Tab-separated table of C-alpha atoms in Angstrom:
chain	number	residue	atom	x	y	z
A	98	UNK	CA	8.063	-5.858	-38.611
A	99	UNK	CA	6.109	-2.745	-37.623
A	100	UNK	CA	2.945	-2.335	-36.783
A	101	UNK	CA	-0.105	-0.558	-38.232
A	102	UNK	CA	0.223	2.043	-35.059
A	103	UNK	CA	3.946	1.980	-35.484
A	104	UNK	CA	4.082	2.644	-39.120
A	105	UNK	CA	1.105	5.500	-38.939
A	106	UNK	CA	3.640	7.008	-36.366
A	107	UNK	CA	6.395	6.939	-37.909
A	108	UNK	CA	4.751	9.042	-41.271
A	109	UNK	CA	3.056	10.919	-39.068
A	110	UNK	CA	5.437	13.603	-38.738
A	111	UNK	CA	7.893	12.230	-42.039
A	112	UNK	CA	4.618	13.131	-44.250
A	113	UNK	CA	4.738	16.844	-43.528
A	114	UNK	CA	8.004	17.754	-42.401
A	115	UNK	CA	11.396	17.601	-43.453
A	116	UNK	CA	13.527	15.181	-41.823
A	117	UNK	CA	15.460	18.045	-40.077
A	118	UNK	CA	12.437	18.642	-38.213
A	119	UNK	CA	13.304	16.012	-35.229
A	120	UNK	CA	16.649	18.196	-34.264
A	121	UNK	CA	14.929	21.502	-34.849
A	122	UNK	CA	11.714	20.543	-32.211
A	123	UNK	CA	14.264	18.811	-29.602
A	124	UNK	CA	16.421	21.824	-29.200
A	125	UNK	CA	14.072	23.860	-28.396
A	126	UNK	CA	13.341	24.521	-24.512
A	127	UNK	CA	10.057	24.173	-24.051
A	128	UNK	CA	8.044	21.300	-22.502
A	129	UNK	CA	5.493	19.746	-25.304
A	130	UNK	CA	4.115	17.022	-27.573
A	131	UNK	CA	2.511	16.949	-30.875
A	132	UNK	CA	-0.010	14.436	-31.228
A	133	UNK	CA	-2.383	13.201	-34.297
A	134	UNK	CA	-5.786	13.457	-34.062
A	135	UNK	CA	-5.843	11.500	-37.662
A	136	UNK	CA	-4.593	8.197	-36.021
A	137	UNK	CA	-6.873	6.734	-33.465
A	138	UNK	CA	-6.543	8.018	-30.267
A	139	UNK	CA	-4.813	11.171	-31.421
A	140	UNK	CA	-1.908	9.159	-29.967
A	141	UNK	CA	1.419	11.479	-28.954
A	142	UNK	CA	3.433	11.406	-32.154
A	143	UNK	CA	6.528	13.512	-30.549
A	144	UNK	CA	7.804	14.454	-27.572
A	145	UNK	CA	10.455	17.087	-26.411
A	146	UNK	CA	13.378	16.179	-24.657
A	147	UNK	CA	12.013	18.946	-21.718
A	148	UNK	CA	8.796	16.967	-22.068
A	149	UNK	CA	10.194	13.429	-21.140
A	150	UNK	CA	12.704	15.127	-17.965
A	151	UNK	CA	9.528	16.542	-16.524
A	152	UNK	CA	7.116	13.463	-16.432
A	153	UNK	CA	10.020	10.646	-15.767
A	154	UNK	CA	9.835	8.842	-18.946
A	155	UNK	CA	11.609	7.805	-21.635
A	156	UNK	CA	10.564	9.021	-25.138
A	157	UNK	CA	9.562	4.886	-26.241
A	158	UNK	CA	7.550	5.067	-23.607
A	159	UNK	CA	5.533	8.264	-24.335
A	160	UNK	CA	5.007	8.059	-28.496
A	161	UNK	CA	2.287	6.277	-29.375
A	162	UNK	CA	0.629	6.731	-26.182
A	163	UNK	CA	-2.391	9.102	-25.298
A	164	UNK	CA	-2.201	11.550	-22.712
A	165	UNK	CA	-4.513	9.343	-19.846
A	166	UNK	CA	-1.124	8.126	-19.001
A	167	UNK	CA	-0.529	11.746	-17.450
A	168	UNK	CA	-3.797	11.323	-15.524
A	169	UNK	CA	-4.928	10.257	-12.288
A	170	UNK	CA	-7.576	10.026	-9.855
A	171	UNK	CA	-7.720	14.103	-8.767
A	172	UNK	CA	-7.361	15.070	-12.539
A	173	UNK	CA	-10.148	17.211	-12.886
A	174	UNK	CA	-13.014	15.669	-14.876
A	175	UNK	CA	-14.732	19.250	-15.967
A	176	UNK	CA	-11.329	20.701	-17.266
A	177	UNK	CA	-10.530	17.166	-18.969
A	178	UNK	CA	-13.977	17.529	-20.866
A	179	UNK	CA	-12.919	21.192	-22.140
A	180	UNK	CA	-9.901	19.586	-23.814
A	181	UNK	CA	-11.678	17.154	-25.077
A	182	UNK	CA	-14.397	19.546	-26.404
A	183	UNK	CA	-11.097	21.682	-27.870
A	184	UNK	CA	-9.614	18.719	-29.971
A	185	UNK	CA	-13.594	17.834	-31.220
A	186	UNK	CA	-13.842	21.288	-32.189
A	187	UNK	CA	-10.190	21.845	-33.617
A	188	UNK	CA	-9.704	24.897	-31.773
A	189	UNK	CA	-6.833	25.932	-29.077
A	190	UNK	CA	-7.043	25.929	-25.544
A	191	UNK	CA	-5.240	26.775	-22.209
A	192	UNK	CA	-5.807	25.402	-18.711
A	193	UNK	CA	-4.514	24.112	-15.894
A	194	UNK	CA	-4.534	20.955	-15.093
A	195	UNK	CA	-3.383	18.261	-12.678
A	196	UNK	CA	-1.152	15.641	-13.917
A	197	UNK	CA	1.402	13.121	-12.511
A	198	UNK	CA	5.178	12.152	-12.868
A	199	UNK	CA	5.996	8.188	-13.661
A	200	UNK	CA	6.552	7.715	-10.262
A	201	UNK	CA	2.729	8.894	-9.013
A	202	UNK	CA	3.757	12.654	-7.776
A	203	UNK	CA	1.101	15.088	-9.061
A	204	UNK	CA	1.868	18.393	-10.229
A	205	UNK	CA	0.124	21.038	-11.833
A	206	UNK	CA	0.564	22.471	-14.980
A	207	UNK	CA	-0.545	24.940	-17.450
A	208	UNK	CA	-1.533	23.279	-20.777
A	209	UNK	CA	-1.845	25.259	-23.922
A	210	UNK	CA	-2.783	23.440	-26.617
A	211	UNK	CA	-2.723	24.865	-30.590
A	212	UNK	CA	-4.205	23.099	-33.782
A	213	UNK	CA	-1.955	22.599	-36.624
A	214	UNK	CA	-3.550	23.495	-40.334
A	215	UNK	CA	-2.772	22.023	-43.550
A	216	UNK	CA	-2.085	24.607	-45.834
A	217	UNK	CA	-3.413	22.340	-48.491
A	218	UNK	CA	-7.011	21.413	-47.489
A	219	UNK	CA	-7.234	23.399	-44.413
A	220	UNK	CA	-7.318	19.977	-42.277
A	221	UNK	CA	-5.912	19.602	-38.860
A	222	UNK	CA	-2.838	17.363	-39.322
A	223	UNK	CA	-1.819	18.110	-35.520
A	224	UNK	CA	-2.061	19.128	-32.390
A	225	UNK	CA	0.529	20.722	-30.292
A	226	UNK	CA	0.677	20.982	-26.380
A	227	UNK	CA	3.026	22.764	-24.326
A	228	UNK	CA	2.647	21.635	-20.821
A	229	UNK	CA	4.050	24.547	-18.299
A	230	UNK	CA	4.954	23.340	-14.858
A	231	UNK	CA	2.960	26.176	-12.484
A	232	UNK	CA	5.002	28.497	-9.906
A	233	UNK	CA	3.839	27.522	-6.121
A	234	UNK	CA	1.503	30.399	-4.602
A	235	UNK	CA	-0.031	30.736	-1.576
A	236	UNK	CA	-4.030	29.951	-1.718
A	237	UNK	CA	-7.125	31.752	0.504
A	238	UNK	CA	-7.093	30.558	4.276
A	239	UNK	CA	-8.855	26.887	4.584
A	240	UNK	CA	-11.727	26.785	6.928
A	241	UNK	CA	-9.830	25.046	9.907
A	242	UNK	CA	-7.646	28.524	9.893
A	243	UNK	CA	-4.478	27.352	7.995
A	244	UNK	CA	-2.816	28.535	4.924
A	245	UNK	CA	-3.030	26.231	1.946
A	246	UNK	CA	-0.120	26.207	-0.943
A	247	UNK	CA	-0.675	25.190	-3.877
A	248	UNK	CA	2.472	22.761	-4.321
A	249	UNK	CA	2.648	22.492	-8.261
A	250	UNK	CA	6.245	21.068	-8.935
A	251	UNK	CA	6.371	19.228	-5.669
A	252	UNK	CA	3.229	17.547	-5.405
A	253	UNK	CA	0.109	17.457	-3.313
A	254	UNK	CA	1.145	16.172	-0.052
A	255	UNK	CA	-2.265	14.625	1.335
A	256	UNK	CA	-5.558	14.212	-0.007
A	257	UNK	CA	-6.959	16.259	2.328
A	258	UNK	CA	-4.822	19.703	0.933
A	259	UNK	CA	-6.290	18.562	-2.174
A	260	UNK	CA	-9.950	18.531	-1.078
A	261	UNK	CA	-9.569	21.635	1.045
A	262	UNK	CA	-7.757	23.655	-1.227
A	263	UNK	CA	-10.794	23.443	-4.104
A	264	UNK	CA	-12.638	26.483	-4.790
A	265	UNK	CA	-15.521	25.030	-4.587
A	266	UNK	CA	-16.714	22.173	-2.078
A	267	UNK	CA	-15.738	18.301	-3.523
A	268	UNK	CA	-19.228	16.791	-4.237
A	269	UNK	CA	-18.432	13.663	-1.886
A	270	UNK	CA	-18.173	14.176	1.751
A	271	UNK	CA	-15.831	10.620	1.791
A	272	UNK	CA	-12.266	11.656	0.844
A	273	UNK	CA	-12.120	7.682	1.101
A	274	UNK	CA	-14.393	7.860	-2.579
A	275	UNK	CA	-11.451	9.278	-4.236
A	276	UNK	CA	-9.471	6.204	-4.345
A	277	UNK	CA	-11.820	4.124	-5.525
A	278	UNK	CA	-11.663	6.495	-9.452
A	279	UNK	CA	-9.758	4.873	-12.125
A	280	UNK	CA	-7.751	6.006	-14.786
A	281	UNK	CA	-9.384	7.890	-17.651
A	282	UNK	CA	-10.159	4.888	-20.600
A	283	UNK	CA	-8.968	7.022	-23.880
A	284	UNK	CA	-7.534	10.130	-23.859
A	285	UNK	CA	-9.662	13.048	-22.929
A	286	UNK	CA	-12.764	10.676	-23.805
A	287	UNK	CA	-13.753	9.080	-20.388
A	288	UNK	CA	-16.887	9.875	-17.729
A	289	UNK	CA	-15.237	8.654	-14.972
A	290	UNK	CA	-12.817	10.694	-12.838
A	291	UNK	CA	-12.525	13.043	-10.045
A	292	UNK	CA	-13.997	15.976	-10.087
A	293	UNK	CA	-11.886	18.341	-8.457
A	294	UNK	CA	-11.959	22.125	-9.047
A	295	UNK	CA	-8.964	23.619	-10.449
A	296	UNK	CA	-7.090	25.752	-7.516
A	297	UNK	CA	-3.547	26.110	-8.772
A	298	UNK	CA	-3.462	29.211	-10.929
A	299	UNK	CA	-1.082	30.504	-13.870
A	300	UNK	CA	0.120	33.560	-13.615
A	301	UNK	CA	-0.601	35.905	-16.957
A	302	UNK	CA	4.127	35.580	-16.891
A	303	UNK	CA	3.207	31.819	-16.931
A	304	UNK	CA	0.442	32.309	-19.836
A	305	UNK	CA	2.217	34.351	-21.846
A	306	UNK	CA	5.073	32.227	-21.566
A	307	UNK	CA	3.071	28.852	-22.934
A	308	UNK	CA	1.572	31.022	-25.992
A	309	UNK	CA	4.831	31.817	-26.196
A	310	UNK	CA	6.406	28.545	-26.762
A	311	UNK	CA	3.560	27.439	-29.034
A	312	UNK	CA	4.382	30.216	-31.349
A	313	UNK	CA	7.782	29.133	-31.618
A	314	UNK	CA	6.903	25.370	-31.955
A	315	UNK	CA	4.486	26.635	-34.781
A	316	UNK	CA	7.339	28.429	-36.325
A	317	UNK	CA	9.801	25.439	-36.432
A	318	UNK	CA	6.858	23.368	-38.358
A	319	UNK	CA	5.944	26.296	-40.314
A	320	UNK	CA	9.243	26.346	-41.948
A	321	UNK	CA	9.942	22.331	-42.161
A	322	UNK	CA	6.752	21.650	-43.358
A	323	UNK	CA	7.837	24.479	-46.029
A	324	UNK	CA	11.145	22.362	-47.189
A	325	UNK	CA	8.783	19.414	-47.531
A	326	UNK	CA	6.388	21.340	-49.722
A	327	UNK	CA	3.581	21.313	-47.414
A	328	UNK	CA	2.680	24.266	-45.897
A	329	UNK	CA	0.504	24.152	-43.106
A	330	UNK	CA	-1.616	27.216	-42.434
A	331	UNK	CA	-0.342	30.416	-40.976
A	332	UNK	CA	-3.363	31.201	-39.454
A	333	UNK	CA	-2.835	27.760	-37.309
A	334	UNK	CA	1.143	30.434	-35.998
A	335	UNK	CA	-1.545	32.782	-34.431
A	336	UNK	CA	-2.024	31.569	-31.048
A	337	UNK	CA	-4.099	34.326	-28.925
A	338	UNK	CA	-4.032	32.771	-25.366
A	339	UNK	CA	-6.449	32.234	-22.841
A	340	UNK	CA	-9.878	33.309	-25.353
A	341	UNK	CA	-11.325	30.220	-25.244
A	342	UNK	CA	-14.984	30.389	-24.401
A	343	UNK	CA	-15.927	27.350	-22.143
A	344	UNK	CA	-17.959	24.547	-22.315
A	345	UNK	CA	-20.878	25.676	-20.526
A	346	UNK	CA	-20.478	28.943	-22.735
A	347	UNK	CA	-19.769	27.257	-26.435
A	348	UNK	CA	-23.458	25.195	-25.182
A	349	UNK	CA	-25.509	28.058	-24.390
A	350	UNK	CA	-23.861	30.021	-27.814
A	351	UNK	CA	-24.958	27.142	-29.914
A	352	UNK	CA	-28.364	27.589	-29.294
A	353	UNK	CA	-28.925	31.122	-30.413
A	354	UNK	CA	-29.819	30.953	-34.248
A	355	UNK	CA	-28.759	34.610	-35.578
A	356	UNK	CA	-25.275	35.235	-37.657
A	357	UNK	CA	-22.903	36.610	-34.892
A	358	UNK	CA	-19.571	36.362	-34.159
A	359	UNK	CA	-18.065	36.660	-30.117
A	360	UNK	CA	-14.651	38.905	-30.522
A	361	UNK	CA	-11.882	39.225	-27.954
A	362	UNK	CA	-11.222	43.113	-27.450
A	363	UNK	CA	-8.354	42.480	-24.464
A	364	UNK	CA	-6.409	41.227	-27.440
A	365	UNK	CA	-3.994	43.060	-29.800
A	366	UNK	CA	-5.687	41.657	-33.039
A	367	UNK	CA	-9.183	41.394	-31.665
A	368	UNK	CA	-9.525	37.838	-33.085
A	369	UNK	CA	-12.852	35.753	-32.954
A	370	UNK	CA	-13.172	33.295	-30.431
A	371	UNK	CA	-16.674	31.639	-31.626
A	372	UNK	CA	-18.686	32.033	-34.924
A	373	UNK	CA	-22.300	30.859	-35.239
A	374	UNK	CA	-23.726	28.365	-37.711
A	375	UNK	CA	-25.421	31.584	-39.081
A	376	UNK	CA	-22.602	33.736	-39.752
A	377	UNK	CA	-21.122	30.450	-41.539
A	378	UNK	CA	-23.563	30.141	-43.867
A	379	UNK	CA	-24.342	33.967	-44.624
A	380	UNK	CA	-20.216	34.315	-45.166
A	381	UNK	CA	-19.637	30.671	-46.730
A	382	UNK	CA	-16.649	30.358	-44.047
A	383	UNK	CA	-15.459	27.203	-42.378
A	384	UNK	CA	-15.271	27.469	-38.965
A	385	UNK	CA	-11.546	26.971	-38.553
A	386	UNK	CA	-11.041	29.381	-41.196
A	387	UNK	CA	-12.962	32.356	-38.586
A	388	UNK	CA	-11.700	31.150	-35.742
A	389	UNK	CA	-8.640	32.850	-34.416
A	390	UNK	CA	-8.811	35.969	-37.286
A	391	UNK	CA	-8.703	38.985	-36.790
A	392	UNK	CA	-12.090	41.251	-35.952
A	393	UNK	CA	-13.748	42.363	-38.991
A	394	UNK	CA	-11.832	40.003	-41.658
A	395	UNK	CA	-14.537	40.228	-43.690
A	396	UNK	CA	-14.503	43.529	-44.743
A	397	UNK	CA	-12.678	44.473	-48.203
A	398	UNK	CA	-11.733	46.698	-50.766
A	399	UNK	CA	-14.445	48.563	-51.058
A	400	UNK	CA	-15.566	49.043	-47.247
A	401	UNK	CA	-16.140	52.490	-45.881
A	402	UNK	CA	-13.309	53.014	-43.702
A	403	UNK	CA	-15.076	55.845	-41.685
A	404	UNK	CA	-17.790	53.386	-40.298
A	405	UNK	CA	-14.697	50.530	-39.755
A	406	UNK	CA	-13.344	53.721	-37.485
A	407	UNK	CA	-16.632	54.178	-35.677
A	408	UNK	CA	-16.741	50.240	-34.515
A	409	UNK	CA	-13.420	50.666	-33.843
A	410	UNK	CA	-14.037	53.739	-31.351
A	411	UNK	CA	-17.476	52.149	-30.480
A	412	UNK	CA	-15.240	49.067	-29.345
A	413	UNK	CA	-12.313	51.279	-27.408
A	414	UNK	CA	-15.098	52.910	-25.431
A	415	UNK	CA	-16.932	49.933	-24.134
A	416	UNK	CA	-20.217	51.364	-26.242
A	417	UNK	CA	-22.744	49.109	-28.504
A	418	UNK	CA	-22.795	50.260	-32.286
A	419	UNK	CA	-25.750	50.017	-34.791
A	420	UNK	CA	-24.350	50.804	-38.627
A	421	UNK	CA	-24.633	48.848	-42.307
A	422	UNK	CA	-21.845	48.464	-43.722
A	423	UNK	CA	-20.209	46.503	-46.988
A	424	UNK	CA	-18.868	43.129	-46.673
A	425	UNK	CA	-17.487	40.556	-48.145
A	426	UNK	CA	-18.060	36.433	-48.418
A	427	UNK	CA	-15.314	33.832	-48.934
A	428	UNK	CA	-16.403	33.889	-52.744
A	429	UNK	CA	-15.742	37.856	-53.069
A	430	UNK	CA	-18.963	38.611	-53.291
A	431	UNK	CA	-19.803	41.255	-51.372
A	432	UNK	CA	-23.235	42.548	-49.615
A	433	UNK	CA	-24.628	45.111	-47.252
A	434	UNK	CA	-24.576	43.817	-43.463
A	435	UNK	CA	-26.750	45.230	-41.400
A	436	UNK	CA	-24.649	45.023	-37.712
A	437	UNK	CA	-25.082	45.525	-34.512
A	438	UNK	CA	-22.184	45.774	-31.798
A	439	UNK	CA	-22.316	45.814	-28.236
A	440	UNK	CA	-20.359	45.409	-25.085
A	441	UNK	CA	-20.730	42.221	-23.375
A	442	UNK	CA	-19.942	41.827	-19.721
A	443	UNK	CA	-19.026	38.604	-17.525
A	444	UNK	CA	-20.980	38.005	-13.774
A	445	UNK	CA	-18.073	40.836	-12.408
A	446	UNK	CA	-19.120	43.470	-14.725
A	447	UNK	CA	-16.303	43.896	-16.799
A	448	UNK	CA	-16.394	43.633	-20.544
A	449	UNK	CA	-15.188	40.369	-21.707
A	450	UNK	CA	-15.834	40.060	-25.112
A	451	UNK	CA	-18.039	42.031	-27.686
A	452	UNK	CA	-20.968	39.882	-30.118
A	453	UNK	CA	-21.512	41.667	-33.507
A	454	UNK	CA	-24.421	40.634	-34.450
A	455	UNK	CA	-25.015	40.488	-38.838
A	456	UNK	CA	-27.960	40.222	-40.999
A	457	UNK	CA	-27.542	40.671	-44.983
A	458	UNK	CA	-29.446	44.054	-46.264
A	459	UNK	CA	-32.613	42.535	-48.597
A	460	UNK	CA	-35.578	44.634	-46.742
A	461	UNK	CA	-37.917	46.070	-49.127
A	462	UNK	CA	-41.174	45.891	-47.772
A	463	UNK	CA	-42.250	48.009	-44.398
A	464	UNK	CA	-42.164	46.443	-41.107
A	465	UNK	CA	-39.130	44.079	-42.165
A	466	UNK	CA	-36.165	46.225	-41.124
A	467	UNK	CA	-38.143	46.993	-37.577
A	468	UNK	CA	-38.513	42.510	-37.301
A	469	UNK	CA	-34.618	41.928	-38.325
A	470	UNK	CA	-33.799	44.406	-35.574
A	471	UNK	CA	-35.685	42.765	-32.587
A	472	UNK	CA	-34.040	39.395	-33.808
A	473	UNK	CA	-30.650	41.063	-33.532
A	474	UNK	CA	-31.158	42.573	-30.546
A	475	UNK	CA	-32.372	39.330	-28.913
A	476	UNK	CA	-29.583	37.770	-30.056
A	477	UNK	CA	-27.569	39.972	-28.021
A	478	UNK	CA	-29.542	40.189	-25.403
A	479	UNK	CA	-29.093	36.441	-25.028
A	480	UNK	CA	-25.499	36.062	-25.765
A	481	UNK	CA	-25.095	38.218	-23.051
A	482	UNK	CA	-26.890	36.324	-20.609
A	483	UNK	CA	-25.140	33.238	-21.671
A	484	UNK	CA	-22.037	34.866	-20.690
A	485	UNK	CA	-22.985	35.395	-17.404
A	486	UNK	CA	-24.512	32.351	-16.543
A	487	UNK	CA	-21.417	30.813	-17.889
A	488	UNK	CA	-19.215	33.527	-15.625
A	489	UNK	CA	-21.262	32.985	-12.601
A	490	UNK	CA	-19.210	31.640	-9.517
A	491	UNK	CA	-16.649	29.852	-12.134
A	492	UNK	CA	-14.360	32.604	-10.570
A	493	UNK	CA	-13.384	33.355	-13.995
A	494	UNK	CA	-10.667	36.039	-14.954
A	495	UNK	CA	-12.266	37.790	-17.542
């Protein structure tokens, strides 16, 4: 007889997908899992056949598991917490991490990780992670004068190439405190682990190349979820990379108290990558239903498509915009935004991402309009600094 966890399993994927689904997923040739963050310990509900080859394991030894069993003591405790943060906040994510085959070897691999969206009640019925092994790369000169390599498919060879090929210095001076970690407790929910800074890099071939399997994942549930008359969400098809703000970011965003929304301008679509509570409320959005759209969403039928172009050129040309223009909220209804746009840079000094600040258009008395501007200008002023605090010697690529 099966169990409660068995059973869940089991109509985990049966509930929203055709039974054709299982063929579809395992010939494709990509390395992933889909997990379900409805069943406790968003436990690993499938798992390609590329998926099981890499790690050593069979697939009854993987499904109904959580992913702590791909842990170990030099998985990195900061980029563990991201994911964590990621599946908490239903959003996608991509990092690399360190993780080990079933017979101890650790490798390191790129993990891009997507949210699937019911089409019915917008609710995150899954999560999908492709899991990219990395290409080995030669790393900076240690300090004793020797080349470290950054084995990713073979292994690390010795703790110390693991402590002296960190960006930054290991906290503990002992590499004999390493052994004594232990294995994370629940999947990406524990406080204890090693923390050990990420140096094996993807390549932007090898990020491309994991948004572009999660596409094509998304696509293969897209359409079996269509034969079983539950359509999950296109937006949850439109995976844009590596935009994911981290944690230390996402903290220092959440306490600024203006409407504003942080856009990605190095993408095609310009998507937004965080919204505040603010903008939720003046636009009556969800959160997941921002997240991930495309810059400016909220304009309609009746928007002036002369001061769209001059964000748009503001934007190309790295320049900060003041205008009011006519938007629309999630009901239709539709009032005059007063925005602001500008340019916000990371600790290098390139632009990363751009804030556009909004504030609905109900001044009538003198002094107001001069008051709503300061706010909006602080609130750039201080999602820019939170940017490059956040920026600031994380040696980030941005």
């Amino acid at each position: 007889m099966e169990s409660q966890l068995e059973l869940a399993i089991n109509q985990s994927v049966d509930a929203h997908y055709s039974n054709w689904v299982y063929e579809a997923l395992d010939e494709l040739p990509c390395n992933f899992t889909i997990t379900d963050p409805c069943i406790s310990g968003n436990p690993i509900v499938f798992a390609s056949r590329g998926f099981l080859e890499m790690f050593g394991y069979s697939r009854d030894e993987v499904v109904g598991r959580n992913g702590r069993m791909f842990q170990g003591e030099g998985t990195s405790r900061m980029t563990v917490m991201e994911i964590r943060e990621a599946i908490r906040e239903e959003r996608a994510i991509q990092v690399s991490l360190l993780n080990y085959h079933k017979n101890g070897t650790p490798f390191w691999i790129l993990f891009c990780m997507s949210p699937v969206i019911s089409g019915e009640d917008g609710r995150v019925i899954h999560f999908v992670a492709v899991q990219l092994p990395i290409s080995r790369k030669p790393l900076r000169s240690s300090r004793h004068g020797k080349s470290d390599f950054c084995l990713c498919e073979d292994g690390v060879k010795s703790r110390e190439f693991l402590l002296g090929s960190c960006r930054r210095e290991v906290c503990s001076d002992s590499v004999s405190e390493l052994s004594h970690s232990t294995a994370f407790d629940s999947f990406f929910d524990s406080d204890i682990g090693v923390e050990v800074e990420e140096f094996c890099e993807a390549s932007e071939f090898d990020k491309q190349k994991a948004t572009t399997s999660i596409s094509n994942i998304l696509s293969v549930l897209t359409q079996y979820s269509a034969l079983r008359g539950k359509p999950i969400s296109e937006r949850s098809c439109c995976v844009e990379g590596q935009s994911i703000p981290n944690s230390a970011l996402l903290t220092s965003l959440g306490r600024i108290k203006q409407s504003f929304v942080l856009i990605d301008p190095l993408l095609p679509s310009m998507p937004i990558i965080y919204a505040s509570e603010a903008f939720l409320k003046l636009t009556g959005y969800d959160r997941h239903e921002v997240l991930g759209r495309k810059h400016r969403f909220i304009s309609g039928s009746d928007t002036d498509p002369s001061t769209l172009l001059q964000i748009y050129e503001c934007i190309q040309n790295s320049k900060p915009c003041t205008t009011r223009i006519l938007d629309y909220r999630k009901d239709m209804t539709s009032f005059w935004n007063l925005l602001h746009l500008s340019p916000v840079r990371n600790a290098s000094g390139k632009v990363a991402y751009f804030v556009e600040v909004h504030m609905e258009d109900c001044i009538n008395q003198d002094g107001q309009a001069l008051n709503a501007e300061l706010r909006q200008l602080g609130a750039i002023a201080a999602v820019k600094v939170a940017v490059r605090s956040a920026t600031m010697g994380l040696g980030s690529s941005r």
